[in-house]
Amino acid sequence: MIQLNEIRKSYNTEFTSLEVLKGIDLTINEGEFVSIMGSSGSGKSTLLNILGILDEYDSGEYLLDGRLIKNLTQTQAAQYRNKFLGFVFQSFNLLSFKMAWENVALPLYYQKVDRAIRKERAIEYLDKVGLKDWANHYPNQMSGGQQQRVAIARALITEPRVILADEPTGALDTQTSYDVMNIFKEVHEQGMTVIIVTHEEDISAKTQRVIRLQDGDIISS
Amino acid sequence: MFDKDKWQEIFDTIRKHKLRTLLTALGVWWGIFMLIVLMGAGTGLQNGVFSMFGSHARNSMYMWTQPTTMAYKGFQPGRDPDLTIADMNAIRSNFGEAIKDIAPRMWVPSGEIKRGKKSGSFDVRGDGPDFINIQAMNLTNGRFINPKDVEDTRKICVIGKRVKEVLFEDEEAIGEYLTMAGSEYLVVGEVASDRSNENQAQQDNQTIHIPITTAQRVRNRPNAVNWFGASINEPYSVYDYEEKIAALIRERHNIHPDDERAIGSENVAEEFDNISGLFTGIRVIIWVVGIGSLLAGIIGVSNIMLIIVKERTKEIGVRKALGATPKDIISMILLESVFITTFAGYIGLISSVGAVWLLKIAVGENVPMFSNPQINMSVGIGALVLLTIAGAIAGLIPALNAANIPPVVALRDE
């Protein structure tokens, strides 16, 4: 599903050049439940951003579902993200002025799906994360765990090939974290590829495979 | 083109962000409102001042003779030649193409005018049939002096509004007789002054018009004319004919061609043109102020759009992560901006039309120098179109910026 060959990425400023990824080789197969572990500054978030086509890499090759992801236009990138990828962020990134179901339905809006169908599907996915009754609530009326579940429903609604989660439990307490991880586990059991970035051992322990990053290199996978 | 979903999304955003929408709208609204109200008030002032010239004959002049100051053809200075009916005919036959109306006038000394037991002191003037076309007045009843009255030296009269009120009150005046200096005159018509200068109008309304020939007979000065008014047909210039007619009069009365003082004249067009010039100035000021406030509105919209895009950076990042293309982002921000400016501009247009209408009602007929404020709709709509385009441009620059922010950067924004 995902194949990385010699991926390099550095951030250049006027005075310094910081190499964040130093030639990453990695293969993740369809249906895997993977966590990327590493301390702060290890390059794990950068790696996830590249996997999510939110950021570009300097050299190497990234194949997503057999397609080379390189030098895409913004529009192509947007279409790939919309079709193949679902994002879950540490800070949830729900739009505060939209109700839960509207947030969940937003990716379908960019697929030009009819509003009535969007709503129906959004409520269906909210039901899957156990928040059907919260469909008409705004994010600020919900707890952190609930907001993250809404965000997961939003990531799932387009039925993407890969779910990318950047520290999805970083803002949650332990019990809520485990609840969220259980949802990811269920998603994985339905056959989706799930990639989670975390720095917490107990979270990565819940995944099938742990990829450890240190200073821009993979030390174990 | 019309995408219901896109508009739904935009209305949603607008509804959820009332304050910033209101602030944007306010700037636009104020710009349009100021422009239209100023122009309405300006037109009102202009109409008011122009109406002081009355409804008739802006392209007209008055002329009379004064004592000569230069010796000519054996005549000594200090002679005051009388204008005559023959002069009027000569003017007509020389400048027939340009002369629209010519109205000689002969004064009759005021005296007590009686009707039954009622009496009053009024001005009596001998006039020609054209006079009603020169001095702004409306025939309210009966008829004015006609050529036959003049030809037959009839003892008829046309009375001013005030004369009718004093001598007849509510009774029918037409067909009744007035007594002036022992002679009886048949009332054939009533007139009301249309001059907006109140003193002049009052004086006109206290005047009794009789045929000029009748006046000449009363004064025992056959053919004499005190002064005359003339109006000039549209393509011709009253300035040119003022000089041509004066030259003709000089020639006919053996006045030295350079004797400026011997002919007195007054040119209504000149006065009118002076005021027109003043109004050109006022219009320029109105446009400058109006466009200034419009510009302030546009700049306000641009500013707020920039802030809105800044404020929405994170939201834009999220939308991009979820699959929004740059085109989606640009059209979202652009349509929002255009919608707000157009709507606010439209409200501004409507409310300013309302304000001008209220002004019109409040002012009514009572305020001198101000009447019938009007709005030039094409200017209003032009301003609205301009503002919409400006709103689009104001939205376009930040929208392009927003579309080009890499999603990682946008998502990092707090």
XYZ file of C-alpha atoms in Angstrom:
635
model
C 0.000 0.000 0.000
C 2.761 2.420 0.986
C 6.304 2.202 -0.250
C 9.065 4.692 0.642
C 12.474 4.566 -1.018
C 15.321 6.782 0.243
C 13.023 9.602 1.322
C 14.999 12.667 2.370
C 13.719 15.942 3.721
C 15.528 18.909 5.169
C 14.419 22.304 6.353
C 16.684 25.058 5.155
C 16.907 28.424 6.760
C 19.240 31.247 5.871
C 21.892 30.038 8.297
C 21.363 26.352 8.884
C 20.162 23.264 7.131
C 18.387 20.733 9.287
C 18.052 17.278 7.825
C 14.895 15.817 9.312
C 14.585 12.597 7.306
C 17.804 10.937 6.270
C 16.779 8.404 3.664
C 13.757 6.485 4.861
C 13.029 3.077 3.346
C 9.714 1.659 4.444
C 6.965 -0.591 3.213
C 3.541 -0.757 4.793
C 1.158 -3.346 3.427
C -2.557 -3.061 2.981
C -4.489 -3.724 6.174
C -1.600 -3.142 8.569
C -2.072 -1.405 11.923
C 1.186 0.482 12.405
C 2.525 2.991 14.872
C 5.439 5.316 14.267
C 7.300 5.955 17.497
C 9.941 8.480 18.273
C 10.857 11.293 20.559
C 10.205 14.880 19.749
C 12.387 15.929 16.812
C 12.832 12.413 15.497
C 11.061 13.315 12.270
C 7.929 11.259 12.848
C 5.476 14.109 12.207
C 7.345 15.130 9.068
C 7.163 11.559 7.867
C 3.428 11.471 8.494
C 2.936 14.785 6.666
C 4.768 13.372 3.657
C 2.679 10.204 3.790
C -0.420 12.453 3.948
C 0.730 14.546 0.957
C 0.517 17.585 3.210
C 4.233 18.212 2.757
C 6.746 17.538 0.006
C 9.967 15.547 0.224
C 13.296 16.524 -1.302
C 14.425 13.240 -2.850
C 13.506 9.593 -3.009
C 10.240 7.962 -4.060
C 6.874 7.629 -2.399
C 4.414 5.174 -3.904
C 0.854 5.242 -2.566
C -1.225 2.323 -3.815
C 1.247 1.971 -6.671
C 1.086 5.664 -7.683
C 4.187 7.815 -7.521
C 3.469 10.768 -5.298
C 5.876 13.399 -6.540
C 5.585 16.925 -7.911
C 1.818 16.882 -7.722
C -0.161 20.039 -8.359
C -2.123 21.310 -5.389
C -5.314 20.125 -7.036
C -3.987 16.596 -7.628
C -2.718 16.464 -4.049
C -6.122 17.554 -2.794
C -7.838 14.855 -4.833
C -5.484 12.118 -3.590
C -5.954 13.238 0.004
C -9.681 13.265 -0.445
C -9.859 9.841 -2.107
C -7.140 7.767 -0.439
C -6.409 9.314 2.946
C -8.203 10.044 6.172
C -6.618 12.357 8.744
C -6.918 12.433 12.515
C -5.059 15.233 14.309
C -3.851 15.706 17.863
C -5.910 18.867 18.250
C -8.943 17.332 16.444
C -9.155 20.248 13.970
C -12.930 20.300 13.858
C -14.496 23.468 12.458
C -15.986 25.157 15.510
C -18.859 26.800 13.636
C -20.110 23.520 12.228
C -22.161 20.855 13.995
C -20.736 17.370 14.507
C -22.497 15.880 11.483
C -21.467 18.833 9.282
C -17.850 18.321 10.278
C -18.088 14.630 9.482
C -19.756 15.354 6.144
C -17.201 17.942 4.993
C -14.923 15.565 2.986
C -17.986 14.428 1.035
C -18.733 18.061 0.180
C -15.433 18.148 -1.681
C -16.494 14.987 -3.501
C -19.625 16.857 -4.674
C -21.930 14.469 -2.860
C -25.506 15.645 -2.492
C -26.284 17.311 0.845
C -29.028 14.909 1.892
C -26.801 11.901 1.222
C -23.941 13.627 3.050
C -26.061 14.013 6.152
C -27.294 10.437 6.039
C -23.756 9.080 5.674
C -22.383 11.425 8.355
C -24.944 10.211 10.884
C -24.202 6.618 9.933
C -20.498 7.182 10.673
C -21.238 9.078 13.876
C -23.236 6.015 14.911
C -20.167 3.856 14.286
C -18.160 5.905 16.790
C -21.095 5.939 19.207
C -22.061 9.607 18.810
C -25.287 9.438 16.838
C -27.111 11.452 19.489
C -24.495 14.187 19.315
C -24.950 14.886 15.605
C -26.432 18.344 16.181
C -23.921 19.494 18.778
C -21.093 21.911 18.170
C -17.509 20.842 18.985
C -17.288 23.127 21.998
C -20.264 21.308 23.541
C -18.360 18.009 23.472
C -15.535 16.465 25.485
C -12.085 15.921 23.998
C -12.710 12.200 23.531
C -15.991 12.877 21.804
C -14.385 15.468 19.529
C -11.666 12.996 18.551
C -14.312 10.389 17.760
C -16.061 12.930 15.532
C -12.710 13.529 13.833
C -12.276 9.791 13.311
C -15.753 9.556 11.803
C -14.754 12.421 9.485
C -11.583 10.529 8.467
C -13.573 7.370 7.770
C -16.503 8.784 5.825
C -14.752 8.770 2.441
C -13.765 5.119 2.982
C -10.093 5.904 2.436
C -7.336 3.323 1.877
C -5.187 4.693 4.705
C -5.960 6.420 7.994
C -3.189 8.725 9.192
C -3.343 9.812 12.810
C -0.903 12.335 14.263
C -0.735 11.902 18.064
C -4.482 11.174 18.161
C -4.399 10.584 21.922
C -1.999 13.395 22.773
C -4.728 15.607 24.180
C -6.723 12.883 25.915
C -6.617 11.187 29.301
C -5.597 7.534 29.542
C -9.052 5.958 29.589
C -10.283 8.079 26.671
C -7.064 7.291 24.826
C -7.781 3.587 25.111
C -11.353 4.112 23.889
C -10.029 5.939 20.861
C -7.456 3.233 20.221
C -10.221 0.639 20.361
C -11.995 2.488 17.587
C -8.820 2.436 15.497
C -8.546 -1.273 16.200
C -12.101 -1.855 14.973
C -11.354 0.194 11.863
C -8.299 -1.941 11.250
C -10.270 -5.122 11.740
C -12.553 -3.977 8.937
C -9.506 -4.083 6.667
C -8.270 -0.486 6.599
C -4.612 0.474 6.804
C -4.058 2.568 9.939
C -0.886 4.511 10.703
C -0.559 6.239 14.068
C 2.202 8.607 15.128
C 2.781 8.632 18.870
C 5.444 8.968 21.503
C 3.561 6.931 24.097
C 4.667 3.319 24.547
C 1.277 2.079 25.785
C -0.424 3.473 22.682
C 2.065 1.925 20.272
C 1.726 -1.343 22.187
C -1.859 -1.554 20.957
C -0.748 -1.629 17.309
C 0.557 -4.639 15.372
C 3.802 -3.161 14.217
C 5.982 -0.424 15.673
C 8.330 1.632 13.559
C 10.899 3.483 15.651
C 12.469 6.688 14.409
C 15.481 8.437 15.835
C 17.093 11.564 14.413
C 15.577 10.984 10.983
C 16.486 7.310 10.652
C 14.456 4.166 11.175
C 16.081 2.181 13.956
C 13.613 -0.674 13.964
C 10.494 -1.587 12.048
C -22.641 28.087 -12.541
C -25.123 28.201 -9.703
C -24.055 25.589 -7.222
C -26.638 25.264 -4.491
C -24.269 23.409 -2.197
C -21.574 26.029 -2.504
C -24.018 28.781 -1.597
C -25.332 26.715 1.275
C -21.756 26.470 2.542
C -21.259 30.236 2.131
C -24.526 31.154 3.861
C -23.570 28.799 6.651
C -20.242 30.539 7.120
C -21.845 33.982 6.971
C -24.541 33.038 9.459
C -21.995 31.680 11.898
C -19.791 34.785 11.697
C -22.263 37.602 12.119
C -19.865 40.170 13.556
C -17.249 40.072 10.844
C -19.941 39.954 8.176
C -21.566 42.995 9.752
C -18.287 44.900 9.861
C -17.580 44.195 6.215
C -21.103 45.063 5.225
C -21.041 48.295 7.221
C -18.158 49.773 5.251
C -19.796 49.038 1.941
C -23.197 50.167 3.079
C -21.824 53.485 4.294
C -19.967 54.140 1.039
C -23.031 53.667 -1.129
C -25.323 55.410 1.322
C -23.141 58.524 1.501
C -22.701 58.755 -2.254
C -26.399 58.487 -3.008
C -27.628 60.733 -0.193
C -25.073 63.398 -1.071
C -26.065 63.299 -4.693
C -29.732 63.388 -3.824
C -29.227 66.414 -1.573
C -27.062 68.085 -4.212
C -29.711 67.652 -6.873
C -32.289 68.956 -4.427
C -30.275 72.099 -3.847
C -29.742 72.507 -7.549
C -33.406 71.993 -8.401
C -34.333 74.443 -5.669
C -32.056 77.188 -6.919
C -32.901 76.589 -10.555
C -36.603 76.767 -9.818
C -36.092 80.345 -8.625
C -35.847 81.129 -12.294
C -39.384 79.888 -12.673
C -40.697 77.580 -15.260
C -40.221 79.795 -18.256
C -37.696 81.362 -20.490
C -34.284 80.823 -19.031
C -32.994 81.820 -22.438
C -34.441 85.304 -22.239
C -33.478 88.951 -21.824
C -34.976 92.328 -20.944
C -34.017 95.595 -22.645
C -34.762 99.291 -22.172
C -33.320 102.678 -23.147
C -31.461 105.161 -20.923
C -30.245 108.720 -21.570
C -27.531 108.791 -24.251
C -23.973 109.687 -23.261
C -22.462 110.381 -26.678
C -23.246 112.880 -29.413
C -24.176 111.248 -32.705
C -25.527 112.414 -36.069
C -26.162 115.913 -34.737
C -27.952 114.738 -31.584
C -26.676 115.965 -28.234
C -26.030 113.517 -25.375
C -28.657 113.232 -22.636
C -31.518 112.377 -24.985
C -33.717 109.429 -23.864
C -35.305 107.921 -26.949
C -38.554 105.973 -26.425
C -38.753 102.392 -27.611
C -41.731 101.838 -29.872
C -43.947 99.094 -31.190
C -42.176 99.648 -34.531
C -38.932 98.568 -32.822
C -40.589 95.335 -31.776
C -41.700 94.677 -35.341
C -38.212 95.510 -36.629
C -36.656 93.046 -34.177
C -39.085 90.385 -35.324
C -38.471 90.971 -38.988
C -34.652 91.179 -38.609
C -34.148 88.222 -36.262
C -37.292 86.203 -36.857
C -35.398 82.903 -36.860
C -34.124 83.364 -33.325
C -36.855 85.315 -31.581
C -39.337 83.081 -29.873
C -41.397 85.630 -27.983
C -41.197 89.355 -27.711
C -43.215 91.199 -25.120
C -43.263 95.003 -24.872
C -44.486 96.540 -21.646
C -45.932 99.928 -20.779
C -46.358 101.104 -17.227
C -49.525 102.765 -16.049
C -49.349 104.829 -12.835
C -50.852 102.948 -9.875
C -54.173 104.156 -8.658
C -57.142 102.954 -6.739
C -58.845 100.028 -8.440
C -62.507 99.546 -7.566
C -64.989 96.778 -7.915
C -68.337 97.515 -6.328
C -67.618 98.387 -2.695
C -64.232 96.742 -2.653
C -61.084 98.509 -3.692
C -57.314 98.199 -3.594
C -54.107 99.661 -4.922
C -52.424 97.485 -7.554
C -49.807 97.743 -10.298
C -51.261 98.164 -13.774
C -49.143 97.125 -16.755
C -49.771 97.232 -20.494
C -48.581 93.972 -21.984
C -48.458 92.124 -25.271
C -49.784 88.577 -25.737
C -46.281 87.051 -25.476
C -45.711 88.361 -21.984
C -47.079 85.235 -20.322
C -44.320 83.252 -22.044
C -41.537 85.474 -20.783
C -42.304 86.003 -17.136
C -42.990 82.788 -15.278
C -46.732 82.695 -14.638
C -49.574 80.241 -15.010
C -52.981 81.012 -16.414
C -55.357 79.759 -13.733
C -58.622 80.866 -15.272
C -59.950 82.386 -18.523
C -57.416 83.600 -21.085
C -54.472 85.957 -21.389
C -54.350 89.107 -23.544
C -54.643 88.152 -27.236
C -53.516 89.960 -30.420
C -57.088 91.113 -31.121
C -57.246 92.853 -27.712
C -54.071 94.730 -28.624
C -55.203 95.545 -32.135
C -58.614 96.862 -30.999
C -57.290 98.614 -27.878
C -59.836 96.703 -25.846
C -60.626 97.562 -22.267
C -60.053 94.116 -20.863
C -57.747 92.954 -18.089
C -56.083 89.843 -16.722
C -55.712 89.964 -12.952
C -53.087 88.527 -10.607
C -53.956 86.031 -7.914
C -53.850 88.565 -5.101
C -56.018 91.026 -7.025
C -58.646 88.333 -7.427
C -58.502 87.512 -3.701
C -58.882 91.128 -2.611
C -61.523 92.283 -5.083
C -63.507 89.093 -5.661
C -62.748 86.777 -2.755
C -64.560 83.557 -3.638
C -66.757 85.051 -6.354
C -66.328 84.392 -10.070
C -64.155 87.157 -11.547
C -64.277 86.324 -15.250
C -66.934 88.470 -16.977
C -67.001 91.043 -14.142
C -65.766 94.640 -14.446
C -63.073 96.623 -12.608
C -62.940 100.403 -12.497
C -59.562 102.041 -13.098
C -59.208 105.820 -13.393
C -62.878 106.107 -14.231
C -62.936 103.494 -16.988
C -64.369 100.006 -16.757
C -62.322 96.963 -17.719
C -63.696 93.476 -18.340
C -61.875 90.698 -16.478
C -61.026 87.951 -18.999
C -58.415 85.899 -17.138
C -56.575 85.165 -13.928
C -52.882 84.403 -13.551
C -50.645 83.171 -10.730
C -46.946 83.886 -10.626
C -44.594 80.952 -11.009
C -41.511 82.775 -9.820
C -39.979 81.245 -6.730
C -38.454 84.473 -5.477
C -41.200 85.354 -3.043
C -40.977 89.131 -3.334
C -41.153 88.994 -7.094
C -43.986 86.500 -7.007
C -45.935 88.638 -4.567
C -45.490 91.673 -6.769
C -46.538 89.756 -9.878
C -49.659 88.541 -8.130
C -50.656 92.130 -7.325
C -50.485 93.155 -10.979
C -53.309 93.842 -13.416
C -52.383 93.225 -17.067
C -54.138 95.268 -19.771
C -53.423 95.325 -23.525
C -50.358 97.449 -24.297
C -52.262 99.623 -26.743
C -54.856 100.365 -24.054
C -52.059 101.350 -21.685
C -50.541 103.598 -24.357
C -53.876 105.325 -24.794
C -54.262 105.790 -20.993
C -50.771 107.311 -20.855
C -51.446 109.215 -24.062
C -48.190 107.940 -25.540
C -49.158 106.026 -28.651
C -46.661 103.385 -29.752
C -44.335 103.979 -26.775
C -42.815 101.013 -24.968
C -41.059 101.223 -21.537
C -39.161 98.019 -21.907
C -39.492 94.666 -23.531
C -38.608 91.088 -22.815
C -37.564 88.628 -25.475
C -36.875 84.917 -25.444
C -34.555 83.233 -27.879
C -35.077 79.895 -29.614
C -32.967 77.011 -28.357
C -29.973 76.693 -30.678
C -29.346 80.449 -30.661
C -27.406 82.195 -27.950
C -29.147 84.858 -25.937
C -25.756 86.572 -25.498
C -25.381 87.013 -29.278
C -28.891 88.343 -29.747
C -28.655 90.663 -26.782
C -25.896 92.451 -28.702
C -27.556 92.198 -32.113
C -30.834 93.622 -30.821
C -29.048 96.420 -28.969
C -27.186 97.309 -32.180
C -30.468 97.411 -34.089
C -32.057 99.669 -31.487
C -29.038 102.013 -31.599
C -29.281 102.235 -35.346
C -33.024 102.858 -35.340
C -32.798 105.580 -32.703
C -29.621 107.305 -33.919
C -27.615 106.298 -30.894
C -23.815 106.151 -31.245
C -22.831 102.519 -31.920
C -20.365 102.636 -28.993
C -22.801 104.200 -26.535
C -23.103 101.282 -24.132
C -24.898 103.306 -21.455
C -27.836 104.260 -23.665
C -29.195 100.735 -23.803
C -29.934 98.899 -20.593
C -30.389 95.182 -20.668
C -30.512 92.197 -18.405
C -29.766 88.707 -19.483
C -31.439 85.946 -17.522
C -29.186 83.350 -19.109
C -26.109 85.047 -17.718
C -27.350 84.845 -14.167
C -28.435 81.288 -14.788
C -25.066 80.349 -16.221
C -23.266 81.817 -13.214
C -25.300 79.613 -10.918
C -24.825 76.638 -13.229
C -21.086 77.150 -12.829
C -21.459 77.173 -9.081
C -23.339 73.905 -9.292
C -20.671 72.329 -11.422
C -18.374 73.100 -8.496
C -20.792 71.636 -5.971
C -21.207 68.512 -8.123
C -17.444 68.062 -8.254
C -17.290 68.272 -4.458
C -20.147 65.798 -4.110
C -18.401 63.363 -6.441
C -15.090 63.750 -4.648
C -16.670 63.175 -1.247
C -18.890 60.364 -2.564
C -16.095 58.529 -4.325
C -13.905 59.103 -1.279
C -16.398 57.391 0.989
C -16.878 54.640 -1.600
C -13.133 54.142 -1.697
C -13.020 54.038 2.094
C -15.671 51.324 1.912
C -13.648 49.337 -0.611
C -10.473 49.623 1.430
C -12.446 48.589 4.490
C -13.686 45.496 2.690
C -10.157 44.610 1.541
C -8.817 44.999 5.054
C -11.484 42.886 6.632
C -11.107 40.211 3.951
C -7.374 40.067 4.681
C -8.073 39.658 8.370
C -10.741 37.055 7.708
C -8.373 34.974 5.609
C -5.672 35.261 8.268
C -8.176 34.220 10.893
C -9.288 31.294 8.755
C -5.816 29.972 7.902
C -6.228 26.953 10.134
C -9.698 26.274 8.767
C -8.311 26.468 5.246
C -5.587 23.978 6.224
C -8.195 21.578 7.568
C -10.322 21.927 4.458
C -7.273 21.245 2.294
C -6.376 18.157 4.306
C -9.918 16.931 3.750
C -9.624 17.390 0.008
C -10.385 21.023 -0.843
C -8.630 22.093 -4.045
C -7.197 25.620 -4.429
C -10.157 26.380 -6.678
C -12.552 25.371 -3.887
C -10.794 27.683 -1.440
C -10.639 30.637 -3.850
C -14.254 30.377 -4.878
C -15.353 30.046 -1.247
C -13.620 33.239 -0.145
C -14.374 35.140 -3.331
C -18.061 34.323 -3.399
C -18.375 35.206 0.258
C -16.741 38.575 -0.319
C -18.771 39.330 -3.436
C -21.968 38.268 -1.756
C -21.382 40.474 1.290
C -20.413 43.543 -0.740
C -23.269 43.145 -3.196
C -25.830 42.568 -0.515
C -24.584 45.414 1.682
C -24.335 47.689 -1.340
C -27.871 46.804 -2.325
C -29.108 47.559 1.185
C -27.141 50.818 1.021
C -28.830 51.671 -2.257
C -32.297 50.889 -0.911
C -31.787 52.724 2.376
C -30.304 55.781 0.706
C -33.225 55.909 -1.717
C -35.436 55.741 1.361
C -33.452 58.472 3.102
C -33.681 60.770 0.087
C -37.389 60.074 -0.150
C -37.823 60.961 3.542
C -35.774 64.100 2.960
C -38.105 65.009 0.124
C -41.152 64.571 2.352
C -39.586 66.388 5.304
C -38.520 69.335 3.184
C -41.762 69.450 1.234
C -42.500 72.788 -0.396
C -41.432 74.861 2.569
C -37.694 75.199 2.320
C -36.462 77.740 -0.195
C -33.521 76.769 -2.398
C -34.299 73.082 -1.946
C -36.797 71.052 -3.897
C -37.330 67.596 -5.284
C -34.085 65.832 -4.350
C -33.468 63.176 -6.973
C -31.282 60.143 -7.368
C -29.536 59.238 -10.517
C -30.246 55.494 -10.510
C -27.618 54.707 -13.092
C -25.008 56.283 -10.831
C -26.281 54.225 -7.901
C -26.184 51.001 -9.871
C -22.813 51.931 -11.352
C -21.453 52.431 -7.841
C -22.888 49.076 -6.815
C -21.231 47.315 -9.758
C -17.948 49.061 -8.987
C -18.214 48.020 -5.374
C -18.942 44.424 -6.316
C -15.882 44.320 -8.559
C -13.861 45.956 -5.809
C -15.217 43.392 -3.358
C -14.131 40.621 -5.707
C -10.653 42.082 -6.035
C -10.550 42.703 -2.308
C -11.376 39.045 -1.785
C -9.221 37.725 -4.628
C -5.807 38.687 -3.265
C -6.305 37.109 0.158
C -8.066 34.154 -1.472
C -5.078 33.506 -3.735
C -2.768 33.805 -0.743
C -4.895 31.375 1.213
C -5.013 28.885 -1.630
C -1.229 28.905 -1.881
C -0.451 28.269 1.782
C 0.919 24.711 2.020
C -1.475 22.630 4.109
C 1.206 21.796 6.724
C 1.831 25.490 7.308
C -1.886 26.268 7.471
C -2.510 23.422 9.905
C 0.303 24.604 12.163
C -1.326 28.074 12.436
C -2.802 28.791 15.840
